[in-house]
């Protein structure tokens, strides 16, 4: 065997590194304890949440009984409680400067509140209240201007100083469940309607741009904070779809893993991953360019997860669920929190590189990907795998016994798109 006698090259370098990578992967699974704490205090299911644009430790949550709470995450306690609406709080968003926030509810009102609590002896009053004609189901604030958008029967664009909308945008006649401003191209909006449409609007032209119709209804969408054209839609058919808004004919990626309707989605501030909340009582973290999740979080008590947010420092995930709790998770399950010594940091980086180098090795891949799932989810995954295989077999048989070319091959990405209207 030819041997290189350079003392820097060790003959067993690769086997040694492989063993170290294996140990690092095993230790990662041992130390994977993602759940940090739960914020309890709501008296009804948590329906929506909002992040503070300037303060990392502040988060807002709205419940199904019309109550809004402001939390301090550092102390893990509620700072302030407001009885904001009659009925559900349907949506909330903070102003880009962080001085106030907006809520919409089932009582057909839009209310603006101060972020700071009232002075001693003052009443808890909203700054502005707008009475609408219909129920508003969602709200989002512009990232730079004093403009916000609400959705319900149509998408309304409001100036903060006025009590009537600047313009109303409609396309079709169905209720719209959520509306989101693009964080980069700030004049663009996306909305999801219950007639299975995702509609894109341009605020400058005050007209809808184009829409894509899917097989099932989309619950909400989220724009990628790093790539202006990319957004991800959470759908009722258990999947998430990442679209490039320039080419809506087929999604860039179909993300499959959930076993029930996906109710909410939020991007990490790096734009490389997003987190999704589902009716199947779990949340999953997907890399943007992968079809399957890298992580799934669940607890025994957690019920249907309705809302989810990724904090602005890329470290934590917050999810609000049916059983009145907001849970705080680590975005990276085995990450050590707190100050790291230089040697610890170096060892961590070294282990990370080793895991990347050997990630496709069967043994290491099996350990890294293994997750314990609740029995209900585990059984449903198995069932759906069987159903998917049966559908594939049926299609193959149909193609085999038909005239050549009469049964076209439809890719997984195009299967779920009905039409694109411009």
Tab-separated table of N, CA, C and O in Angstrom, residues 17 47 51 89 102 110 132 147 156 185 214 216 221 243 248 251 301 305 348 353 384 404 409 414 421:
chain	number	residue	atom	x	y	z
A	17	UNK	N	-12.123	10.208	12.768
A	17	UNK	CA	-13.131	11.265	12.629
A	17	UNK	C	-14.532	10.681	12.574
A	17	UNK	O	-15.476	11.264	13.110
A	47	UNK	N	-55.192	32.265	20.386
A	47	UNK	CA	-55.595	32.301	18.979
A	47	UNK	C	-54.576	32.991	18.076
A	47	UNK	O	-54.492	32.679	16.899
A	51	UNK	N	-44.926	39.533	17.611
A	51	UNK	CA	-43.609	39.832	18.171
A	51	UNK	C	-43.441	41.339	18.297
A	51	UNK	O	-43.977	42.086	17.492
A	89	UNK	N	-60.126	37.204	19.726
A	89	UNK	CA	-59.148	38.131	19.137
A	89	UNK	C	-58.672	37.428	17.868
A	89	UNK	O	-58.017	36.395	17.922
A	102	UNK	N	-51.905	46.730	17.266
A	102	UNK	CA	-53.282	46.714	16.776
A	102	UNK	C	-53.886	45.341	17.021
A	102	UNK	O	-53.203	44.320	16.906
A	110	UNK	N	-61.410	47.422	14.981
A	110	UNK	CA	-59.943	47.440	14.957
A	110	UNK	C	-59.532	48.407	16.053
A	110	UNK	O	-59.999	49.541	16.085
A	132	UNK	N	-66.004	48.616	12.064
A	132	UNK	CA	-66.156	48.173	10.676
A	132	UNK	C	-67.557	47.647	10.416
A	132	UNK	O	-68.390	47.573	11.308
A	147	UNK	N	-49.209	52.538	7.841
A	147	UNK	CA	-50.281	51.919	7.066
A	147	UNK	C	-50.456	50.491	7.564
A	147	UNK	O	-49.471	49.819	7.868
A	156	UNK	N	-58.611	45.405	3.195
A	156	UNK	CA	-58.682	46.864	3.329
A	156	UNK	C	-57.311	47.400	3.715
A	156	UNK	O	-56.658	46.846	4.606
A	185	UNK	N	-39.992	43.959	-0.183
A	185	UNK	CA	-40.748	44.802	-1.129
A	185	UNK	C	-42.030	45.186	-0.409
A	185	UNK	O	-43.069	44.549	-0.563
A	214	UNK	N	-55.245	26.401	-5.272
A	214	UNK	CA	-54.744	25.087	-4.887
A	214	UNK	C	-55.901	24.114	-4.715
A	214	UNK	O	-57.065	24.498	-4.794
A	216	UNK	N	-56.734	22.504	-1.982
A	216	UNK	CA	-57.440	22.731	-0.724
A	216	UNK	C	-57.112	24.108	-0.187
A	216	UNK	O	-56.247	24.809	-0.714
A	221	UNK	N	-50.050	32.432	5.217
A	221	UNK	CA	-48.771	32.395	4.504
A	221	UNK	C	-47.777	33.274	5.248
A	221	UNK	O	-48.146	34.094	6.085
A	243	UNK	N	-43.462	28.980	-2.517
A	243	UNK	CA	-43.627	29.512	-3.872
A	243	UNK	C	-42.621	30.627	-4.141
A	243	UNK	O	-42.218	31.343	-3.223
A	248	UNK	N	-45.751	31.091	-10.280
A	248	UNK	CA	-46.722	30.416	-9.412
A	248	UNK	C	-47.243	29.116	-10.011
A	248	UNK	O	-48.055	28.427	-9.388
A	251	UNK	N	-44.982	25.098	-7.187
A	251	UNK	CA	-44.206	25.554	-6.021
A	251	UNK	C	-42.742	25.130	-6.142
A	251	UNK	O	-42.420	24.144	-6.810
A	301	UNK	N	-49.375	17.245	26.972
A	301	UNK	CA	-50.509	18.132	27.252
A	301	UNK	C	-50.879	19.022	26.083
A	301	UNK	O	-51.976	19.555	26.045
A	305	UNK	N	-52.206	23.062	17.900
A	305	UNK	CA	-51.391	24.289	17.938
A	305	UNK	C	-51.941	25.257	16.892
A	305	UNK	O	-52.008	24.934	15.712
A	348	UNK	N	-17.647	22.567	19.974
A	348	UNK	CA	-18.974	22.548	19.340
A	348	UNK	C	-18.857	22.715	17.827
A	348	UNK	O	-19.475	21.973	17.053
A	353	UNK	N	-18.946	20.413	12.313
A	353	UNK	CA	-18.324	20.141	11.007
A	353	UNK	C	-18.238	18.628	10.760
A	353	UNK	O	-18.455	18.149	9.648
A	384	UNK	N	-50.689	6.881	6.151
A	384	UNK	CA	-50.569	7.731	4.969
A	384	UNK	C	-49.519	7.220	4.001
A	384	UNK	O	-49.651	7.391	2.790
A	404	UNK	N	-50.158	4.656	-24.925
A	404	UNK	CA	-48.989	5.468	-24.561
A	404	UNK	C	-49.271	6.961	-24.696
A	404	UNK	O	-49.786	7.418	-25.720
A	409	UNK	N	-47.584	12.003	-16.940
A	409	UNK	CA	-46.869	11.979	-15.655
A	409	UNK	C	-46.943	13.377	-15.051
A	409	UNK	O	-46.435	14.335	-15.642
A	414	UNK	N	-46.691	19.799	-9.155
A	414	UNK	CA	-47.809	20.346	-9.932
A	414	UNK	C	-49.146	19.725	-9.573
A	414	UNK	O	-50.193	20.233	-9.947
A	421	UNK	N	-54.201	32.480	-12.070
A	421	UNK	CA	-54.955	33.532	-12.769
A	421	UNK	C	-54.182	34.829	-12.641
A	421	UNK	O	-53.759	35.205	-11.550
